[in-house]
Short mmCIF file of C-alpha atoms in Angstrom, two decimals:
data_model
loop_
_atom_site.label_atom_id
_atom_site.label_comp_id
_atom_site.label_asym_id
_atom_site.label_seq_id
_atom_site.Cartn_x
_atom_site.Cartn_y
_atom_site.Cartn_z
CA UNK A 39 52.65 32.40 -66.81
CA UNK A 40 54.70 29.16 -65.69
CA UNK A 41 57.86 30.78 -67.07
CA UNK A 42 57.43 33.70 -64.77
CA UNK A 43 56.53 31.24 -61.67
CA UNK A 44 59.45 29.13 -62.28
CA UNK A 45 62.13 32.44 -63.47
CA UNK A 46 61.20 33.53 -59.99
CA UNK A 47 61.61 29.63 -58.22
CA UNK A 48 65.36 29.28 -59.84
CA UNK A 49 66.07 33.32 -58.56
CA UNK A 50 65.38 32.92 -55.57
CA UNK A 51 67.40 30.10 -55.63
CA UNK A 52 70.57 31.24 -58.27
CA UNK A 53 73.50 34.20 -57.72
CA UNK A 54 72.41 37.25 -60.13
CA UNK A 55 76.22 38.85 -60.07
CA UNK A 56 79.29 38.47 -58.48
CA UNK A 57 81.83 36.48 -59.34
CA UNK A 58 79.65 32.73 -60.38
CA UNK A 59 76.46 34.69 -62.23
CA UNK A 60 73.59 31.82 -61.71
CA UNK A 61 75.74 30.16 -59.60
CA UNK A 62 72.87 27.73 -57.24
CA UNK A 63 73.16 29.19 -54.03
CA UNK A 64 71.00 26.78 -52.90
CA UNK A 65 71.07 23.42 -53.44
CA UNK A 66 67.61 21.61 -54.02
CA UNK A 67 66.36 18.52 -55.96
CA UNK A 68 63.15 18.45 -58.61
CA UNK A 69 61.17 15.86 -58.51
CA UNK A 70 58.63 15.78 -62.81
CA UNK A 71 55.99 13.28 -60.82
CA UNK A 72 54.00 12.99 -63.61
CA UNK A 73 50.78 12.81 -61.90
CA UNK A 74 49.03 15.07 -64.73
CA UNK A 75 45.93 13.13 -66.60
CA UNK A 76 47.83 12.86 -69.76
CA UNK A 77 50.10 10.79 -68.12
CA UNK A 78 47.21 8.54 -66.06
CA UNK A 79 46.17 7.36 -69.34
CA UNK A 80 50.07 6.92 -71.30
CA UNK A 81 49.44 3.23 -71.17
CA UNK A 82 53.46 2.38 -70.74
CA UNK A 83 53.68 0.71 -67.57
CA UNK A 84 50.16 1.05 -66.90
CA UNK A 85 50.40 -1.52 -63.27
CA UNK A 86 53.42 0.50 -62.30
CA UNK A 87 52.80 3.99 -62.11
CA UNK A 88 51.84 5.36 -58.42
CA UNK A 89 48.85 8.50 -59.10
CA UNK A 90 49.50 9.61 -55.42
CA UNK A 91 51.48 12.94 -54.54
CA UNK A 92 51.39 11.90 -50.69
CA UNK A 93 52.93 7.96 -51.54
CA UNK A 94 55.61 9.23 -53.82
CA UNK A 95 56.65 11.77 -51.14
CA UNK A 96 56.26 9.10 -48.82
CA UNK A 97 58.68 6.45 -50.92
CA UNK A 98 61.10 9.53 -50.97
CA UNK A 99 61.79 10.09 -47.51
CA UNK A 100 62.21 6.27 -46.77
CA UNK A 101 64.63 6.05 -49.55
CA UNK A 102 66.62 9.00 -48.55
CA UNK A 103 66.52 9.12 -44.39
CA UNK A 104 68.60 11.72 -45.20
CA UNK A 105 67.32 14.22 -47.85
CA UNK A 106 69.82 14.92 -50.10
CA UNK A 107 68.45 18.81 -50.27
CA UNK A 108 66.94 20.80 -48.57
CA UNK A 109 64.27 21.92 -50.76
CA UNK A 110 62.52 20.01 -53.53
CA UNK A 111 60.80 21.51 -56.47
CA UNK A 112 58.05 19.86 -57.67
CA UNK A 113 56.52 21.31 -61.44
CA UNK A 114 53.25 20.33 -62.01
CA UNK A 115 51.03 21.36 -64.34
CA UNK A 116 48.40 21.95 -62.76
CA UNK A 117 45.96 24.02 -64.99
CA UNK A 118 45.74 19.95 -66.73
CA UNK A 119 45.01 19.23 -63.03
CA UNK A 120 42.12 21.28 -62.44
CA UNK A 121 40.52 21.43 -66.18
CA UNK A 122 40.76 17.20 -66.28
CA UNK A 123 41.73 15.63 -62.96
CA UNK A 124 38.93 13.45 -61.15
CA UNK A 125 39.19 13.46 -57.50
CA UNK A 126 39.49 9.65 -56.17
CA UNK A 127 35.61 8.42 -55.77
CA UNK A 128 37.32 6.40 -52.28
CA UNK A 129 39.88 9.48 -51.19
CA UNK A 130 38.41 12.42 -52.45
CA UNK A 131 41.10 14.21 -50.74
#
């Protein structure tokens, strides 16, 4: 269940007790890259979209020479990617 995975991830980065319950104990940033097939079909800004996660991470590394946080949370709809996604025939890796 996706919610259970998210809850486990967030729990590992937040306090469960003490003086500030729920406060982050570890800094992290979130990137919602939207590379899933449903977003690829969306016609808005079609010429500007980047779907390759390697390129997207490269953009972040170039932009933030000093990472803004030590951890990255990358939510992605794996089930949708596996059911509807098709590998790039020219670059299947």
